[in-house]
Amino acid sequence: MAKKKNNQIESCADIIAFLDNKLVVIERLTEPQGLALVGGRLDLGESLEQCAVREFKEETGLNLKLEGQFKTYSDPKRDPRGQKVSTVFLGNAKGKIKNESGKTIVRLVDLKNFNKFKKYFVFDHGKILKDYLNYKTKNGKVKGNKLRV
């Protein structure tokens, strides 16, 4: 486990978003390497919704339309780099993909094949997607809490 720089808990936003009916994820080229949901840390002075939109644009080059809030994840061991609390948002993407040079490669995945690639997800992102798929299966179309951005 990576050593914490301080005793602070970071707030983050992660995004489950689709482009042309495919889930937008990133392949992390830095540690920890693997597949991840798009997302990142909250900056001072911004809302979690603003953080989600900003991180999505920075990491993928795509524009994000938020549709709602899914769940919040707070297991202290969810990220080996330190304790982070992440609120997961749902949305749809538009635009042209642009990789974050040297950091990430954008991948589009079909959730019908989730079981084939779930082991490649870092952090707790495989669990988040499993929760999303279970919710979707039980309730039909996923409807997040409506947002005002």
mmCIF file with all atom_site columns, C-alpha atoms in Angstrom:
data_model
loop_
_atom_site.group_PDB
_atom_site.id
_atom_site.type_symbol
_atom_site.label_atom_id
_atom_site.label_alt_id
_atom_site.label_comp_id
_atom_site.label_asym_id
_atom_site.label_entity_id
_atom_site.label_seq_id
_atom_site.pdbx_PDB_ins_code
_atom_site.Cartn_x
_atom_site.Cartn_y
_atom_site.Cartn_z
_atom_site.occupancy
_atom_site.B_iso_or_equiv
_atom_site.pdbx_formal_charge
_atom_site.auth_seq_id
_atom_site.auth_comp_id
_atom_site.auth_asym_id
_atom_site.auth_atom_id
_atom_site.pdbx_PDB_model_num
ATOM 1   C CA . MET A 1 1   ? 0.000   0.000   0.000   1.00 0.00 ? 1   MET A CA 1
ATOM 2   C CA . ALA A 1 2   ? 1.338   3.434   -0.919  1.00 0.00 ? 2   ALA A CA 1
ATOM 3   C CA . LYS A 1 3   ? 2.290   5.672   1.986   1.00 0.00 ? 3   LYS A CA 1
ATOM 4   C CA . LYS A 1 4   ? -0.047  8.625   2.555   1.00 0.00 ? 4   LYS A CA 1
ATOM 5   C CA . LYS A 1 5   ? 1.454   12.102  2.243   1.00 0.00 ? 5   LYS A CA 1
ATOM 6   C CA . ASN A 1 6   ? -0.854  13.447  4.939   1.00 0.00 ? 6   ASN A CA 1
ATOM 7   C CA . ASN A 1 7   ? -3.877  12.504  6.980   1.00 0.00 ? 7   ASN A CA 1
ATOM 8   C CA . GLN A 1 8   ? -6.396  14.147  4.674   1.00 0.00 ? 8   GLN A CA 1
ATOM 9   C CA . ILE A 1 9   ? -9.239  12.320  2.991   1.00 0.00 ? 9   ILE A CA 1
ATOM 10  C CA . GLU A 1 10  ? -9.734  13.351  -0.628  1.00 0.00 ? 10  GLU A CA 1
ATOM 11  C CA . SER A 1 11  ? -13.085 13.790  -2.338  1.00 0.00 ? 11  SER A CA 1
ATOM 12  C CA . CYS A 1 12  ? -13.333 12.492  -5.889  1.00 0.00 ? 12  CYS A CA 1
ATOM 13  C CA . ALA A 1 13  ? -15.781 12.045  -8.714  1.00 0.00 ? 13  ALA A CA 1
ATOM 14  C CA . ASP A 1 14  ? -15.899 8.963   -10.946 1.00 0.00 ? 14  ASP A CA 1
ATOM 15  C CA . ILE A 1 15  ? -18.069 8.714   -14.023 1.00 0.00 ? 15  ILE A CA 1
ATOM 16  C CA . ILE A 1 16  ? -20.015 5.920   -15.701 1.00 0.00 ? 16  ILE A CA 1
ATOM 17  C CA . ALA A 1 17  ? -20.617 7.456   -19.122 1.00 0.00 ? 17  ALA A CA 1
ATOM 18  C CA . PHE A 1 18  ? -21.418 6.134   -22.556 1.00 0.00 ? 18  PHE A CA 1
ATOM 19  C CA . LEU A 1 19  ? -20.402 7.149   -26.065 1.00 0.00 ? 19  LEU A CA 1
ATOM 20  C CA . ASP A 1 20  ? -22.251 5.376   -28.884 1.00 0.00 ? 20  ASP A CA 1
ATOM 21  C CA . ASN A 1 21  ? -23.624 2.836   -26.359 1.00 0.00 ? 21  ASN A CA 1
ATOM 22  C CA . LYS A 1 22  ? -20.105 1.892   -25.187 1.00 0.00 ? 22  LYS A CA 1
ATOM 23  C CA . LEU A 1 23  ? -18.739 2.592   -21.714 1.00 0.00 ? 23  LEU A CA 1
ATOM 24  C CA . VAL A 1 24  ? -15.945 5.168   -21.712 1.00 0.00 ? 24  VAL A CA 1
ATOM 25  C CA . VAL A 1 25  ? -13.027 4.004   -19.562 1.00 0.00 ? 25  VAL A CA 1
ATOM 26  C CA . ILE A 1 26  ? -9.336  4.792   -19.443 1.00 0.00 ? 26  ILE A CA 1
ATOM 27  C CA . GLU A 1 27  ? -6.337  2.535   -19.486 1.00 0.00 ? 27  GLU A CA 1
ATOM 28  C CA . ARG A 1 28  ? -3.958  3.943   -16.862 1.00 0.00 ? 28  ARG A CA 1
ATOM 29  C CA . LEU A 1 29  ? -0.333  4.049   -17.989 1.00 0.00 ? 29  LEU A CA 1
ATOM 30  C CA . THR A 1 30  ? 0.922   5.062   -14.521 1.00 0.00 ? 30  THR A CA 1
ATOM 31  C CA . GLU A 1 31  ? 0.693   3.165   -11.229 1.00 0.00 ? 31  GLU A CA 1
ATOM 32  C CA . PRO A 1 32  ? -1.603  1.558   -10.522 1.00 0.00 ? 32  PRO A CA 1
ATOM 33  C CA . GLN A 1 33  ? -1.855  0.399   -14.134 1.00 0.00 ? 33  GLN A CA 1
ATOM 34  C CA . GLY A 1 34  ? -5.068  -1.066  -15.524 1.00 0.00 ? 34  GLY A CA 1
ATOM 35  C CA . LEU A 1 35  ? -8.545  -0.042  -16.583 1.00 0.00 ? 35  LEU A CA 1
ATOM 36  C CA . ALA A 1 36  ? -10.387 2.635   -14.624 1.00 0.00 ? 36  ALA A CA 1
ATOM 37  C CA . LEU A 1 37  ? -13.493 4.718   -14.741 1.00 0.00 ? 37  LEU A CA 1
ATOM 38  C CA . VAL A 1 38  ? -12.800 8.294   -15.741 1.00 0.00 ? 38  VAL A CA 1
ATOM 39  C CA . GLY A 1 39  ? -12.537 10.513  -12.691 1.00 0.00 ? 39  GLY A CA 1
ATOM 40  C CA . GLY A 1 40  ? -10.343 12.386  -10.303 1.00 0.00 ? 40  GLY A CA 1
ATOM 41  C CA . ARG A 1 41  ? -9.883  14.649  -7.317  1.00 0.00 ? 41  ARG A CA 1
ATOM 42  C CA . LEU A 1 42  ? -12.063 17.569  -6.376  1.00 0.00 ? 42  LEU A CA 1
ATOM 43  C CA . ASP A 1 43  ? -10.354 20.951  -6.731  1.00 0.00 ? 43  ASP A CA 1
ATOM 44  C CA . LEU A 1 44  ? -10.845 23.689  -4.169  1.00 0.00 ? 44  LEU A CA 1
ATOM 45  C CA . GLY A 1 45  ? -13.850 25.835  -5.082  1.00 0.00 ? 45  GLY A CA 1
ATOM 46  C CA . GLU A 1 46  ? -15.632 23.367  -7.369  1.00 0.00 ? 46  GLU A CA 1
ATOM 47  C CA . SER A 1 47  ? -18.638 21.116  -6.883  1.00 0.00 ? 47  SER A CA 1
ATOM 48  C CA . LEU A 1 48  ? -18.453 17.359  -7.403  1.00 0.00 ? 48  LEU A CA 1
ATOM 49  C CA . GLU A 1 49  ? -20.523 17.814  -10.563 1.00 0.00 ? 49  GLU A CA 1
ATOM 50  C CA . GLN A 1 50  ? -18.040 20.366  -11.910 1.00 0.00 ? 50  GLN A CA 1
ATOM 51  C CA . CYS A 1 51  ? -15.194 18.026  -10.977 1.00 0.00 ? 51  CYS A CA 1
ATOM 52  C CA . ALA A 1 52  ? -16.799 15.175  -12.949 1.00 0.00 ? 52  ALA A CA 1
ATOM 53  C CA . VAL A 1 53  ? -17.228 17.307  -16.078 1.00 0.00 ? 53  VAL A CA 1
ATOM 54  C CA . ARG A 1 54  ? -13.686 18.741  -15.826 1.00 0.00 ? 54  ARG A CA 1
ATOM 55  C CA . GLU A 1 55  ? -11.980 15.396  -15.210 1.00 0.00 ? 55  GLU A CA 1
ATOM 56  C CA . PHE A 1 56  ? -13.927 13.770  -18.032 1.00 0.00 ? 56  PHE A CA 1
ATOM 57  C CA . LYS A 1 57  ? -12.808 16.467  -20.479 1.00 0.00 ? 57  LYS A CA 1
ATOM 58  C CA . GLU A 1 58  ? -9.183  16.371  -19.260 1.00 0.00 ? 58  GLU A CA 1
ATOM 59  C CA . GLU A 1 59  ? -8.873  12.581  -19.440 1.00 0.00 ? 59  GLU A CA 1
ATOM 60  C CA . THR A 1 60  ? -10.871 11.840  -22.600 1.00 0.00 ? 60  THR A CA 1
ATOM 61  C CA . GLY A 1 61  ? -11.243 15.057  -24.618 1.00 0.00 ? 61  GLY A CA 1
ATOM 62  C CA . LEU A 1 62  ? -15.001 14.371  -24.596 1.00 0.00 ? 62  LEU A CA 1
ATOM 63  C CA . ASN A 1 63  ? -17.841 16.563  -23.382 1.00 0.00 ? 63  ASN A CA 1
ATOM 64  C CA . LEU A 1 64  ? -19.966 15.061  -20.623 1.00 0.00 ? 64  LEU A CA 1
ATOM 65  C CA . LYS A 1 65  ? -23.669 15.552  -20.033 1.00 0.00 ? 65  LYS A CA 1
ATOM 66  C CA . LEU A 1 66  ? -24.413 14.477  -16.487 1.00 0.00 ? 66  LEU A CA 1
ATOM 67  C CA . GLU A 1 67  ? -27.621 12.490  -16.053 1.00 0.00 ? 67  GLU A CA 1
ATOM 68  C CA . GLY A 1 68  ? -27.508 11.821  -12.328 1.00 0.00 ? 68  GLY A CA 1
ATOM 69  C CA . GLN A 1 69  ? -25.675 10.572  -9.298  1.00 0.00 ? 69  GLN A CA 1
ATOM 70  C CA . PHE A 1 70  ? -25.329 6.813   -8.792  1.00 0.00 ? 70  PHE A CA 1
ATOM 71  C CA . LYS A 1 71  ? -23.629 6.045   -5.459  1.00 0.00 ? 71  LYS A CA 1
ATOM 72  C CA . THR A 1 72  ? -20.840 7.120   -3.148  1.00 0.00 ? 72  THR A CA 1
ATOM 73  C CA . TYR A 1 73  ? -17.977 4.761   -2.281  1.00 0.00 ? 73  TYR A CA 1
ATOM 74  C CA . SER A 1 74  ? -15.908 5.289   0.864   1.00 0.00 ? 74  SER A CA 1
ATOM 75  C CA . ASP A 1 75  ? -14.059 2.083   1.764   1.00 0.00 ? 75  ASP A CA 1
ATOM 76  C CA . PRO A 1 76  ? -10.769 3.370   3.261   1.00 0.00 ? 76  PRO A CA 1
ATOM 77  C CA . LYS A 1 77  ? -8.880  0.693   1.267   1.00 0.00 ? 77  LYS A CA 1
ATOM 78  C CA . ARG A 1 78  ? -10.477 1.437   -2.129  1.00 0.00 ? 78  ARG A CA 1
ATOM 79  C CA . ASP A 1 79  ? -7.377  3.244   -3.429  1.00 0.00 ? 79  ASP A CA 1
ATOM 80  C CA . PRO A 1 80  ? -3.803  2.168   -2.625  1.00 0.00 ? 80  PRO A CA 1
ATOM 81  C CA . ARG A 1 81  ? -2.586  5.776   -2.939  1.00 0.00 ? 81  ARG A CA 1
ATOM 82  C CA . GLY A 1 82  ? -4.570  6.972   0.076   1.00 0.00 ? 82  GLY A CA 1
ATOM 83  C CA . GLN A 1 83  ? -8.086  7.334   1.431   1.00 0.00 ? 83  GLN A CA 1
ATOM 84  C CA . LYS A 1 84  ? -10.539 8.769   -1.078  1.00 0.00 ? 84  LYS A CA 1
ATOM 85  C CA . VAL A 1 85  ? -14.309 9.122   -1.036  1.00 0.00 ? 85  VAL A CA 1
ATOM 86  C CA . SER A 1 86  ? -15.775 8.980   -4.522  1.00 0.00 ? 86  SER A CA 1
ATOM 87  C CA . THR A 1 87  ? -19.209 9.963   -5.744  1.00 0.00 ? 87  THR A CA 1
ATOM 88  C CA . VAL A 1 88  ? -20.092 8.160   -8.970  1.00 0.00 ? 88  VAL A CA 1
ATOM 89  C CA . PHE A 1 89  ? -22.037 10.032  -11.625 1.00 0.00 ? 89  PHE A CA 1
ATOM 90  C CA . LEU A 1 90  ? -23.920 8.783   -14.675 1.00 0.00 ? 90  LEU A CA 1
ATOM 91  C CA . GLY A 1 91  ? -23.766 10.527  -18.020 1.00 0.00 ? 91  GLY A CA 1
ATOM 92  C CA . ASN A 1 92  ? -23.417 10.555  -21.762 1.00 0.00 ? 92  ASN A CA 1
ATOM 93  C CA . ALA A 1 93  ? -20.433 11.681  -23.793 1.00 0.00 ? 93  ALA A CA 1
ATOM 94  C CA . LYS A 1 94  ? -20.063 13.544  -27.071 1.00 0.00 ? 94  LYS A CA 1
ATOM 95  C CA . GLY A 1 95  ? -17.138 14.706  -29.128 1.00 0.00 ? 95  GLY A CA 1
ATOM 96  C CA . LYS A 1 96  ? -13.801 13.414  -30.316 1.00 0.00 ? 96  LYS A CA 1
ATOM 97  C CA . ILE A 1 97  ? -11.636 11.199  -28.120 1.00 0.00 ? 97  ILE A CA 1
ATOM 98  C CA . LYS A 1 98  ? -8.256  12.606  -27.106 1.00 0.00 ? 98  LYS A CA 1
ATOM 99  C CA . ASN A 1 99  ? -5.895  10.560  -24.930 1.00 0.00 ? 99  ASN A CA 1
ATOM 100 C CA . GLU A 1 100 ? -4.098  12.238  -22.036 1.00 0.00 ? 100 GLU A CA 1
ATOM 101 C CA . SER A 1 101 ? -0.534  11.985  -23.336 1.00 0.00 ? 101 SER A CA 1
ATOM 102 C CA . GLY A 1 102 ? 1.677   9.691   -21.291 1.00 0.00 ? 102 GLY A CA 1
ATOM 103 C CA . LYS A 1 103 ? -1.037  9.105   -18.685 1.00 0.00 ? 103 LYS A CA 1
ATOM 104 C CA . THR A 1 104 ? -4.065  7.391   -20.207 1.00 0.00 ? 104 THR A CA 1
ATOM 105 C CA . ILE A 1 105 ? -5.555  5.781   -23.299 1.00 0.00 ? 105 ILE A CA 1
ATOM 106 C CA . VAL A 1 106 ? -9.316  6.053   -23.761 1.00 0.00 ? 106 VAL A CA 1
ATOM 107 C CA . ARG A 1 107 ? -11.078 2.736   -24.337 1.00 0.00 ? 107 ARG A CA 1
ATOM 108 C CA . LEU A 1 108 ? -14.704 2.079   -25.280 1.00 0.00 ? 108 LEU A CA 1
ATOM 109 C CA . VAL A 1 109 ? -16.048 -1.171  -23.862 1.00 0.00 ? 109 VAL A CA 1
ATOM 110 C CA . ASP A 1 110 ? -19.263 -3.094  -24.256 1.00 0.00 ? 110 ASP A CA 1
ATOM 111 C CA . LEU A 1 111 ? -20.694 -3.867  -20.818 1.00 0.00 ? 111 LEU A CA 1
ATOM 112 C CA . LYS A 1 112 ? -22.179 -7.077  -22.235 1.00 0.00 ? 112 LYS A CA 1
ATOM 113 C CA . ASN A 1 113 ? -18.586 -8.380  -22.027 1.00 0.00 ? 113 ASN A CA 1
ATOM 114 C CA . PHE A 1 114 ? -17.960 -7.095  -18.490 1.00 0.00 ? 114 PHE A CA 1
ATOM 115 C CA . ASN A 1 115 ? -17.058 -10.511 -17.065 1.00 0.00 ? 115 ASN A CA 1
ATOM 116 C CA . LYS A 1 116 ? -14.233 -10.847 -19.609 1.00 0.00 ? 116 LYS A CA 1
ATOM 117 C CA . PHE A 1 117 ? -12.459 -7.665  -18.534 1.00 0.00 ? 117 PHE A CA 1
ATOM 118 C CA . LYS A 1 118 ? -13.562 -6.983  -14.920 1.00 0.00 ? 118 LYS A CA 1
ATOM 119 C CA . LYS A 1 119 ? -10.281 -8.360  -13.521 1.00 0.00 ? 119 LYS A CA 1
ATOM 120 C CA . TYR A 1 120 ? -8.332  -5.592  -15.286 1.00 0.00 ? 120 TYR A CA 1
ATOM 121 C CA . PHE A 1 121 ? -10.011 -2.758  -13.354 1.00 0.00 ? 121 PHE A CA 1
ATOM 122 C CA . VAL A 1 122 ? -7.987  -0.974  -10.683 1.00 0.00 ? 122 VAL A CA 1
ATOM 123 C CA . PHE A 1 123 ? -9.174  0.511   -7.397  1.00 0.00 ? 123 PHE A CA 1
ATOM 124 C CA . ASP A 1 124 ? -12.762 -0.602  -6.693  1.00 0.00 ? 124 ASP A CA 1
ATOM 125 C CA . HIS A 1 125 ? -13.970 0.243   -10.209 1.00 0.00 ? 125 HIS A CA 1
ATOM 126 C CA . GLY A 1 126 ? -14.841 -3.380  -11.022 1.00 0.00 ? 126 GLY A CA 1
ATOM 127 C CA . LYS A 1 127 ? -17.092 -3.420  -7.945  1.00 0.00 ? 127 LYS A CA 1
ATOM 128 C CA . ILE A 1 128 ? -18.657 -0.091  -8.945  1.00 0.00 ? 128 ILE A CA 1
ATOM 129 C CA . LEU A 1 129 ? -19.491 -1.438  -12.404 1.00 0.00 ? 129 LEU A CA 1
ATOM 130 C CA . LYS A 1 130 ? -20.814 -4.682  -10.929 1.00 0.00 ? 130 LYS A CA 1
ATOM 131 C CA . ASP A 1 131 ? -23.079 -2.631  -8.637  1.00 0.00 ? 131 ASP A CA 1
ATOM 132 C CA . TYR A 1 132 ? -24.214 -0.576  -11.642 1.00 0.00 ? 132 TYR A CA 1
ATOM 133 C CA . LEU A 1 133 ? -25.011 -3.697  -13.697 1.00 0.00 ? 133 LEU A CA 1
ATOM 134 C CA . ASN A 1 134 ? -26.857 -5.321  -10.770 1.00 0.00 ? 134 ASN A CA 1
ATOM 135 C CA . TYR A 1 135 ? -28.912 -2.179  -10.237 1.00 0.00 ? 135 TYR A CA 1
ATOM 136 C CA . LYS A 1 136 ? -29.673 -1.931  -13.940 1.00 0.00 ? 136 LYS A CA 1
ATOM 137 C CA . THR A 1 137 ? -30.703 -5.603  -14.084 1.00 0.00 ? 137 THR A CA 1
ATOM 138 C CA . LYS A 1 138 ? -33.027 -5.279  -11.086 1.00 0.00 ? 138 LYS A CA 1
ATOM 139 C CA . ASN A 1 139 ? -34.553 -1.939  -11.986 1.00 0.00 ? 139 ASN A CA 1
ATOM 140 C CA . GLY A 1 140 ? -34.424 -1.757  -15.765 1.00 0.00 ? 140 GLY A CA 1
ATOM 141 C CA . LYS A 1 141 ? -33.049 1.543   -16.940 1.00 0.00 ? 141 LYS A CA 1
ATOM 142 C CA . VAL A 1 142 ? -30.791 3.206   -14.389 1.00 0.00 ? 142 VAL A CA 1
ATOM 143 C CA . LYS A 1 143 ? -32.099 6.552   -13.260 1.00 0.00 ? 143 LYS A CA 1
ATOM 144 C CA . GLY A 1 144 ? -29.712 8.554   -11.158 1.00 0.00 ? 144 GLY A CA 1
ATOM 145 C CA . ASN A 1 145 ? -30.713 11.405  -8.906  1.00 0.00 ? 145 ASN A CA 1
ATOM 146 C CA . LYS A 1 146 ? -31.423 14.407  -11.132 1.00 0.00 ? 146 LYS A CA 1
ATOM 147 C CA . LEU A 1 147 ? -28.771 17.086  -11.017 1.00 0.00 ? 147 LEU A CA 1
ATOM 148 C CA . ARG A 1 148 ? -28.584 20.809  -11.372 1.00 0.00 ? 148 ARG A CA 1
ATOM 149 C CA . VAL A 1 149 ? -25.169 21.758  -12.716 1.00 0.00 ? 149 VAL A CA 1
#
